[in-house]
mmCIF file of C-alpha atoms and ligand atoms in Angstrom:
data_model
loop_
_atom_site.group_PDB
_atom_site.id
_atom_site.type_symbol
_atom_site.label_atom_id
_atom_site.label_comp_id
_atom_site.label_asym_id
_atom_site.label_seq_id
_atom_site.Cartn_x
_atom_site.Cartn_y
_atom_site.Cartn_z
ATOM 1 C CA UNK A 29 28.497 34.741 -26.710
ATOM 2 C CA UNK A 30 32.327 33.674 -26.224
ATOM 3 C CA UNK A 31 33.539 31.220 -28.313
ATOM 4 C CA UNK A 32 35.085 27.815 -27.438
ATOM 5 C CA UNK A 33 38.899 29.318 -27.569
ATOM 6 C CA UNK A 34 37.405 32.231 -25.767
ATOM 7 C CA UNK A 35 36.091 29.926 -23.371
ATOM 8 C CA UNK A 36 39.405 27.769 -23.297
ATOM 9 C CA UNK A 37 41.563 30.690 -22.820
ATOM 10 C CA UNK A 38 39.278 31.907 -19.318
ATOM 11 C CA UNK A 39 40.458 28.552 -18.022
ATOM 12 C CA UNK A 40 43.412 29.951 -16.487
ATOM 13 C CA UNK A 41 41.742 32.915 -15.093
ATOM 14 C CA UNK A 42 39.719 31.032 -12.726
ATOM 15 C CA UNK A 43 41.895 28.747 -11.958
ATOM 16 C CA UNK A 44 43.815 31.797 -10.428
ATOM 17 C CA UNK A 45 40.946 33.027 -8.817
ATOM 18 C CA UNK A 46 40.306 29.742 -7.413
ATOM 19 C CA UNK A 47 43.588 28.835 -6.298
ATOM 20 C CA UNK A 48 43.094 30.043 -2.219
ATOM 21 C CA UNK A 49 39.569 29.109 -2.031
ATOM 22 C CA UNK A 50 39.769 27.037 1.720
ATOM 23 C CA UNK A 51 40.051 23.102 0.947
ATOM 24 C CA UNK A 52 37.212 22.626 3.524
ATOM 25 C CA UNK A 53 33.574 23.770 2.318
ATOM 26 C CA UNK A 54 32.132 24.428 5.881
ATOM 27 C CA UNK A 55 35.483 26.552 6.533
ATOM 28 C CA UNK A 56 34.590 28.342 3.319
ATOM 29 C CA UNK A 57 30.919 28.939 3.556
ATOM 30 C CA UNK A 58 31.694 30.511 7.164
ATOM 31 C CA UNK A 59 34.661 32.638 5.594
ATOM 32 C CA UNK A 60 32.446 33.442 2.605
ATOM 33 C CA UNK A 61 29.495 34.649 5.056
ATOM 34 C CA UNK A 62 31.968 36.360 7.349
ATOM 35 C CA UNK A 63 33.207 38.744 4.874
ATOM 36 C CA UNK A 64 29.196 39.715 3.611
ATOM 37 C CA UNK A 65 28.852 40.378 7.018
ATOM 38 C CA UNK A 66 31.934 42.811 7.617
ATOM 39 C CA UNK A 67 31.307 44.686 4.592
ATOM 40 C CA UNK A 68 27.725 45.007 4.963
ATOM 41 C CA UNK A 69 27.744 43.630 1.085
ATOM 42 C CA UNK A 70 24.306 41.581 1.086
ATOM 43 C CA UNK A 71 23.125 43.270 -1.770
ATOM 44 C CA UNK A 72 26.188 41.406 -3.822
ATOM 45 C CA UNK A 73 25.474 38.008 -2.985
ATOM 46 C CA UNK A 74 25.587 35.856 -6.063
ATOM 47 C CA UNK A 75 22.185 33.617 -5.934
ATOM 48 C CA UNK A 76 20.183 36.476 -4.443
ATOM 49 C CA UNK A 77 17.896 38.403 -6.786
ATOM 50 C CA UNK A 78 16.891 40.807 -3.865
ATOM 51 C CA UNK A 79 13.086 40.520 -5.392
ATOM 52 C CA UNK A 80 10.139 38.138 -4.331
ATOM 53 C CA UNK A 81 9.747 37.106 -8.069
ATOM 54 C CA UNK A 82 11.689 33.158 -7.792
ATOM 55 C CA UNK A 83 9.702 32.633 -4.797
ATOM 56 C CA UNK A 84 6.178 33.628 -5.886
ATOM 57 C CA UNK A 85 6.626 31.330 -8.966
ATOM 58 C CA UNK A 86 7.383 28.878 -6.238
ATOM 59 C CA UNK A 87 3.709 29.167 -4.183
ATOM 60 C CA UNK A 88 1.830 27.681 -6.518
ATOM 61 C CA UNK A 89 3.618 24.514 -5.472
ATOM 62 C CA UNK A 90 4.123 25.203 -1.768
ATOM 63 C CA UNK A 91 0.462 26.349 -1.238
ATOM 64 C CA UNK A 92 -0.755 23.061 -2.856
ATOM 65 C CA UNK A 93 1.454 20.427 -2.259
ATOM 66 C CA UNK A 94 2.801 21.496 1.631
ATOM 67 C CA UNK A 95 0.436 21.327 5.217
ATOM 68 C CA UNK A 96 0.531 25.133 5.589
ATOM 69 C CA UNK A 97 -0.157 24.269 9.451
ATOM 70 C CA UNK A 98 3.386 22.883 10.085
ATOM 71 C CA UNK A 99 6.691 24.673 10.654
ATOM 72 C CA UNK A 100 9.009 24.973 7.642
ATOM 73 C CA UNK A 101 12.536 23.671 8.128
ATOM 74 C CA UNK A 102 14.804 26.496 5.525
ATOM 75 C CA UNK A 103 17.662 24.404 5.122
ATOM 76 C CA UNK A 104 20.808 25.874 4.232
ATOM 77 C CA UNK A 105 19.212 29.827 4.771
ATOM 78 C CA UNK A 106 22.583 31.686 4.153
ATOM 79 C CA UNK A 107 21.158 35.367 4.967
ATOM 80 C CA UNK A 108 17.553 34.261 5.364
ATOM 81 C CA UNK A 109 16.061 36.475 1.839
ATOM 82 C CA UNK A 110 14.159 32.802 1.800
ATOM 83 C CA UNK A 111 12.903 32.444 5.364
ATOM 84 C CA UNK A 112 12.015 35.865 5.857
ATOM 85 C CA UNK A 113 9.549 35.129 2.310
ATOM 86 C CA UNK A 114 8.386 32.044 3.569
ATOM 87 C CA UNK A 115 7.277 33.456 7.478
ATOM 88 C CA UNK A 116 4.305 35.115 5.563
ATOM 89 C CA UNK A 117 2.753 31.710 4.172
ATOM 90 C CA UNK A 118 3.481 29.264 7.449
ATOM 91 C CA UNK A 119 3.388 29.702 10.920
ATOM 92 C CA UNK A 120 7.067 29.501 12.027
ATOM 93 C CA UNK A 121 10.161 29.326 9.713
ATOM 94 C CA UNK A 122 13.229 28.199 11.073
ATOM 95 C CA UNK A 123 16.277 28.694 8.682
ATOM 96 C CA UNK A 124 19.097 26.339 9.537
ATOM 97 C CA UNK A 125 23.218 26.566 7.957
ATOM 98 C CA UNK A 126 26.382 25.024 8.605
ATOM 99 C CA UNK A 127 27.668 28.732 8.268
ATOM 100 C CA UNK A 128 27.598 30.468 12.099
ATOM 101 C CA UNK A 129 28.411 33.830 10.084
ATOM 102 C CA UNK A 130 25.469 33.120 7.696
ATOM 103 C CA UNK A 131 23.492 32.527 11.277
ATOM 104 C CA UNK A 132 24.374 35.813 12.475
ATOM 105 C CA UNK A 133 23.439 37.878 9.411
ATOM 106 C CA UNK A 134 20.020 35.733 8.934
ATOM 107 C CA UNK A 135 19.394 36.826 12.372
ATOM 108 C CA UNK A 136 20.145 40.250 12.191
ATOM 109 C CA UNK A 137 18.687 40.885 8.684
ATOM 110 C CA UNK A 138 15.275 39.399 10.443
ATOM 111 C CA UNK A 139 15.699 41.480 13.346
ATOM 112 C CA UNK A 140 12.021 42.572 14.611
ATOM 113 C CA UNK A 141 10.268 39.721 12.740
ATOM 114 C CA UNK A 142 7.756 37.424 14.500
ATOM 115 C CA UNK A 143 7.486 33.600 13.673
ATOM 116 C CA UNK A 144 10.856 33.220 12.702
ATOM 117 C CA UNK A 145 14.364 31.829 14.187
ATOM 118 C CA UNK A 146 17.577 30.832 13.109
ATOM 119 C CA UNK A 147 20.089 28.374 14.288
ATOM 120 C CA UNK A 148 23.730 26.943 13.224
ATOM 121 C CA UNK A 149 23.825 23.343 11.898
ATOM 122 C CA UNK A 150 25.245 21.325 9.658
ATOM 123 C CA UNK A 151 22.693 19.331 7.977
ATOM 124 C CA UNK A 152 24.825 16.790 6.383
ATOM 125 C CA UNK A 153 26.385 15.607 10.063
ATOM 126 C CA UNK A 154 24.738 12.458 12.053
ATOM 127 C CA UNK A 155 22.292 13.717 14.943
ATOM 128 C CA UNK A 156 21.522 17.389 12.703
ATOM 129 C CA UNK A 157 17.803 16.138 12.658
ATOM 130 C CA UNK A 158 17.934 16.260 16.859
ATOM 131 C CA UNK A 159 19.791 19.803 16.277
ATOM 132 C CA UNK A 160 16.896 20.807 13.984
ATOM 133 C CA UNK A 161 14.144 18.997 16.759
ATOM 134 C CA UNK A 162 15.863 21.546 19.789
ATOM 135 C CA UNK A 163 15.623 24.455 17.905
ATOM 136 C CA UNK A 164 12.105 24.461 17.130
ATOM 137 C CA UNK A 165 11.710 23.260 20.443
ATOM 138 C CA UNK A 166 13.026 26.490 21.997
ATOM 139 C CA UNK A 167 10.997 28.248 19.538
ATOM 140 C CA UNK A 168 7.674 25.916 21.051
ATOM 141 C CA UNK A 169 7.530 23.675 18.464
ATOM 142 C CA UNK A 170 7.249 20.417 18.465
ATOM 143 C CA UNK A 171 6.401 17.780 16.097
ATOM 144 C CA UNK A 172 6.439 16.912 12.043
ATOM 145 C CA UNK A 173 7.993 19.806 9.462
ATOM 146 C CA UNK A 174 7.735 20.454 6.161
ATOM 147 C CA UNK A 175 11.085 21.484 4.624
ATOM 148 C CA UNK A 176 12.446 24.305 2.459
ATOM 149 C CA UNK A 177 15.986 23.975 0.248
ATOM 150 C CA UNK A 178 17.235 26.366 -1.884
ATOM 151 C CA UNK A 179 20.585 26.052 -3.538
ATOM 152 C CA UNK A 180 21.969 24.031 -1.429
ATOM 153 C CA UNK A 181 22.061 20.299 -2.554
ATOM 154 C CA UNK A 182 24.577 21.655 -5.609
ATOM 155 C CA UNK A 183 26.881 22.778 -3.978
ATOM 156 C CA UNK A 184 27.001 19.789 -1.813
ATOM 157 C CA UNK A 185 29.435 16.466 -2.528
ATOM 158 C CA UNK A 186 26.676 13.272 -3.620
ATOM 159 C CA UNK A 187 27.650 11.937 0.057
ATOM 160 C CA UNK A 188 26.663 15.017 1.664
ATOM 161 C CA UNK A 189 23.498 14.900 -0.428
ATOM 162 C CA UNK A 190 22.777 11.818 0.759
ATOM 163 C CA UNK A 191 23.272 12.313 4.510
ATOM 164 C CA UNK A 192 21.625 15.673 4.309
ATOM 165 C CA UNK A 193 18.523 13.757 2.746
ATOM 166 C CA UNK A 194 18.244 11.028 5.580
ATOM 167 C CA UNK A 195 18.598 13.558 8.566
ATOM 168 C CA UNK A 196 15.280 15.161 6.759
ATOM 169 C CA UNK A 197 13.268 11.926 7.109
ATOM 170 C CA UNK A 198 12.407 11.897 10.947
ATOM 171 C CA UNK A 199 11.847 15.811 10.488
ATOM 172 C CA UNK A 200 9.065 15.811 7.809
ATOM 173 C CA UNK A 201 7.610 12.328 9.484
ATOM 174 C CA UNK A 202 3.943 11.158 7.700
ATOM 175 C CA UNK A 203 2.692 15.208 7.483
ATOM 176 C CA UNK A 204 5.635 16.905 6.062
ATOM 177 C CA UNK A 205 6.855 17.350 2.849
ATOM 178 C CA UNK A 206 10.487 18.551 0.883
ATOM 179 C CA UNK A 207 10.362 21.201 -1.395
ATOM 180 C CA UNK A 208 13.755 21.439 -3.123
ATOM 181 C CA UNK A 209 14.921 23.843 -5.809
ATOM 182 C CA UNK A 210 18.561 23.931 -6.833
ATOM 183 C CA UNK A 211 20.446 24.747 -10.075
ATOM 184 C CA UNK A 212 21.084 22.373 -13.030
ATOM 185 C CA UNK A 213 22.831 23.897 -15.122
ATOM 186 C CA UNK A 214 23.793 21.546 -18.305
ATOM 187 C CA UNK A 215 27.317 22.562 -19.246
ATOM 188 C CA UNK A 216 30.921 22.715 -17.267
ATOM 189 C CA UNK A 217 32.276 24.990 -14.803
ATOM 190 C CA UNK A 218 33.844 27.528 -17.705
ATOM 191 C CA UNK A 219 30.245 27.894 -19.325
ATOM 192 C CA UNK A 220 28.588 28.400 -16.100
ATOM 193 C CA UNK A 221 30.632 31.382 -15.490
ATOM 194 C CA UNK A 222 30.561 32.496 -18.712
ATOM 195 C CA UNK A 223 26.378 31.920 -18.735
ATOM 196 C CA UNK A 224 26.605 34.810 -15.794
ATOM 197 C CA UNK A 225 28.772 37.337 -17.490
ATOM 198 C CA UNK A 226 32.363 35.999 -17.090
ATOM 199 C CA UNK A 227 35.145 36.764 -20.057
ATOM 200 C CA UNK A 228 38.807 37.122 -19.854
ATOM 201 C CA UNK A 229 39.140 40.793 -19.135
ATOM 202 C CA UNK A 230 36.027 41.077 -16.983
ATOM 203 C CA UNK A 231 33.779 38.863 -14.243
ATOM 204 C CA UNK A 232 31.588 40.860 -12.199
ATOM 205 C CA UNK A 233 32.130 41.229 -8.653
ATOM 206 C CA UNK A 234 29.752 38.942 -6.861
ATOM 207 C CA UNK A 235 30.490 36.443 -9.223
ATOM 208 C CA UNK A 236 34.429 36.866 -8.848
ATOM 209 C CA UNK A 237 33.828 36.850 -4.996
ATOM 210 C CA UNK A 238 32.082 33.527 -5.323
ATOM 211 C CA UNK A 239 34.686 32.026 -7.458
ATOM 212 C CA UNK A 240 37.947 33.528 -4.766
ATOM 213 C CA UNK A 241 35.946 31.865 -1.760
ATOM 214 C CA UNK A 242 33.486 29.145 -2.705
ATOM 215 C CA UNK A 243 33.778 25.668 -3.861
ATOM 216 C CA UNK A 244 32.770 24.810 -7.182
ATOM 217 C CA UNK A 245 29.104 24.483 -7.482
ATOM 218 C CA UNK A 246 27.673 21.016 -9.364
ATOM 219 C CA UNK A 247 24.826 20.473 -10.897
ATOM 220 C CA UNK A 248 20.955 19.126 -9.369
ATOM 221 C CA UNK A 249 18.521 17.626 -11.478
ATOM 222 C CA UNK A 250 16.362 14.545 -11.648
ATOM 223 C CA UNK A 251 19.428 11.878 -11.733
ATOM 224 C CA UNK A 252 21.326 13.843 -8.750
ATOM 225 C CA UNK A 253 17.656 13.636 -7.076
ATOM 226 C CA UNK A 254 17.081 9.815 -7.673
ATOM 227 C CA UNK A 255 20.687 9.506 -5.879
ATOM 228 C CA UNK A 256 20.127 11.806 -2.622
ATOM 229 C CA UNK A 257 16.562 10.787 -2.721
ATOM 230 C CA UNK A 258 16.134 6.943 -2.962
ATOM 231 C CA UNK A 259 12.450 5.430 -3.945
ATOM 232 C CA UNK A 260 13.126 3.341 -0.761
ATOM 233 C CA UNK A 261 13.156 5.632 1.048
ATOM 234 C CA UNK A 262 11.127 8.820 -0.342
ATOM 235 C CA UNK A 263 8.087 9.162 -2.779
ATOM 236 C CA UNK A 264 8.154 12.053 -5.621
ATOM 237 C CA UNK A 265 4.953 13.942 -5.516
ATOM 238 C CA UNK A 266 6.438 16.570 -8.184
ATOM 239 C CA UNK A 267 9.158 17.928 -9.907
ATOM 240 C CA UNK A 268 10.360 19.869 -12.786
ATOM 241 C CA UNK A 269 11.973 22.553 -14.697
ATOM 242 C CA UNK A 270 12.395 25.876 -12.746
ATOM 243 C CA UNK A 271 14.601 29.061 -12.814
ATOM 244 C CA UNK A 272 17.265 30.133 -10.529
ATOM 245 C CA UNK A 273 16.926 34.018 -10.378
ATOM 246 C CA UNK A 274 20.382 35.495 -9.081
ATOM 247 C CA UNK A 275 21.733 39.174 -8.226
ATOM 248 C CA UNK A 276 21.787 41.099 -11.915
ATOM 249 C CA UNK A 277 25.021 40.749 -13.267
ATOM 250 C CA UNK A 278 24.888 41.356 -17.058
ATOM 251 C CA UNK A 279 22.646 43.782 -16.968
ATOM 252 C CA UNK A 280 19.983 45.766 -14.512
ATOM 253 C CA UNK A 281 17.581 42.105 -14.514
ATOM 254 C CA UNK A 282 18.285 38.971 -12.460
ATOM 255 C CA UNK A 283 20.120 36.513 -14.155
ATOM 256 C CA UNK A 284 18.471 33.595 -14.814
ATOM 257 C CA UNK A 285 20.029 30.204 -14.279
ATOM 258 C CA UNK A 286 18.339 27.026 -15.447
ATOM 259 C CA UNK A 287 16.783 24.645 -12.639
ATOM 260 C CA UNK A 288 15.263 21.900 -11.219
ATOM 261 C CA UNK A 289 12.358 21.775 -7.898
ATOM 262 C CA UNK A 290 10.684 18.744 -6.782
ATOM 263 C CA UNK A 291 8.507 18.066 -3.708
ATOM 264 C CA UNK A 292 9.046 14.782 -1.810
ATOM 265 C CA UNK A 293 7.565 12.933 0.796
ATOM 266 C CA UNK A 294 8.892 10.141 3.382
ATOM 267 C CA UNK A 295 7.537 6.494 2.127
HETATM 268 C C1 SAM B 6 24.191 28.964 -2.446
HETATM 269 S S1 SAM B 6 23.867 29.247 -0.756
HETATM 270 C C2 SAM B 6 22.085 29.329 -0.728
HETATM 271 C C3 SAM B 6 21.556 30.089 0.459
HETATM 272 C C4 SAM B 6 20.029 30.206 0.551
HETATM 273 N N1 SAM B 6 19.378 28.901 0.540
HETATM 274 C C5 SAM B 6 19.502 31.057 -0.592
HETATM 275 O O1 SAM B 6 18.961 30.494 -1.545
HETATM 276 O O2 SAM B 6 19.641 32.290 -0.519
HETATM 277 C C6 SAM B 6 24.195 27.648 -0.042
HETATM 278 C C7 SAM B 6 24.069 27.659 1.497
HETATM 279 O O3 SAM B 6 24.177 26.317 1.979
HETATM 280 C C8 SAM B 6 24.897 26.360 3.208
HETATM 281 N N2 SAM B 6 25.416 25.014 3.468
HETATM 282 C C9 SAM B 6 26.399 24.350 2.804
HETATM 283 N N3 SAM B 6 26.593 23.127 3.342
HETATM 284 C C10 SAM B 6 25.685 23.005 4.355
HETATM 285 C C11 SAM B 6 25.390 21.963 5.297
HETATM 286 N N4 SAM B 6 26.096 20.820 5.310
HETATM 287 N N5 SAM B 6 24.424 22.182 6.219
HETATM 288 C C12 SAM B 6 23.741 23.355 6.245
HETATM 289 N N6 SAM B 6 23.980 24.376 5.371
HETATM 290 C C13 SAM B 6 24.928 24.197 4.443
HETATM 291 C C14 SAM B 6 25.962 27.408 2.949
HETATM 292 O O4 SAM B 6 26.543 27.920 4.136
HETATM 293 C C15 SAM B 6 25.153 28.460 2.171
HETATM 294 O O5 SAM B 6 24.579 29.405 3.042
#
């Protein structure tokens, strides 16, 4: 555990690292994705585990709260380790991000796999909902959606969260339902990296890769929900505490990064 100088005195540090991460979040996500896909590096992407272990302690909830007879929507999909779990518990997954790079590894990753299609859109912009309605439609899907988000929301500005929430409303209609799990982390930005492994003479590489090219994640909990979410406009079936499992870091387990799911339906 790193004291609070210790802490202090990593300030610097990132801020170095930081320093030529792109200004625009959509430019860096695609930058981000590009360079997984050049090296062939999926293995060292920060929030992925590479085990099914996150997302079987997530079934009990999908299995009872979601229609397992509609499409799932996998918003924000990155490489698709989500979608690719989910195609075995719903009929057709369609993984959606802003990211075209992130498109093009999902789809390759998936290559061979049946019920399950990718597509690039940003899911914050007006008319994404339509985007998300065409894609299932080439896939021969029409109709309501439940939908799937995974780390996503946190890294989004509350605007963003917002916009991303209403384009989900004509998608999940009176049938579908949101499940949402993101990271909520209670500290700043200097204990979060610290939490996975950071000090001043050493941050692993995933992490350090995150922290060159990414914007700086927030935080998603209940009050971050209530925003995005409004009781207006959505009704909260369930929520709670869960855990973020990323790549191992510290040692040869996933790290474990506190976290917050909840399952919503249109009112
Ligand atoms: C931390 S990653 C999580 C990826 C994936 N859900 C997972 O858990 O493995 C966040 C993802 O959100 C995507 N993203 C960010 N803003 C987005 C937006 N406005 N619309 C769609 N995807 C977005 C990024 O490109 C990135 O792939």
């Amino acid at each position: 555990m790193l004291s609070s100088l210790q802490k202090y005195l990593l300030v610097p540090k990132l801020m170095r690292l930081s320093s030529n991460a792109p200004r625009d979040p959509h430019t860096a996500w695609d930058q981000y994705w590009g360079d997984i896909r050049s090296t062939g590096q999926v293995d060292d992407v920060l929030w992925d585990s590479g085990d099914d272990h996150e997302m079987l302690g997530y079934l009990e909830h999908l299995k009872r709260q979601m229609d397992p007879e509609l499409p799932v929507v996998d918003v924000g999909c990155g490489s698709g380790s989500f979608s690719r779990r989910l195609a075995a518990y719903f009929p057709h997954v369609l993984g959606v991000d802003v990211s075209a790079q992130a498109i093009a590894l999902a789809r390759s990753e998936s290559e061979g796999l049946e019920g399950i299609s990718f597509a690039t859109v940003d899911m914050s912009a007006p008319g994404a909902a339509q985007s998300v309605r065409t894609a299932l439609a080439a896939a021969g899907i029409a109709g309501e959606a439940n939908i799937f988000i995974r780390g996503v929301l946190h890294v989004l500005k509350p605007a963003s969260r917002a916009a991303l929430a209403e384009q989900l409303l004509p998608l999940v209609g009176r049938r579908g339902r949101v499940f949402l799990a993101e990271t909520d982390f209670r500290g700043n930005a200097v204990e979060y990296v610290c939490h996975l492994g950071a000090t001043r003479s050493f941050i692993p590489g995933p992490l350090a890769h995150a922290i060159r090219a990414l914007p700086m994640p927030g935080r998603f909990g209940p009050v971050q929900r209530l925003r995005a979410f409004p009781e207006s406009r959505w009704d909260l079936v369930e929520d709670g505490p869960a855990v973020i499992e990323a790549r191992p870091l510290t040692s040869a387990e996933p790290e474990h990064i506190p976290g917050y799911f909840s399952v919503l339906q249109a009112r």
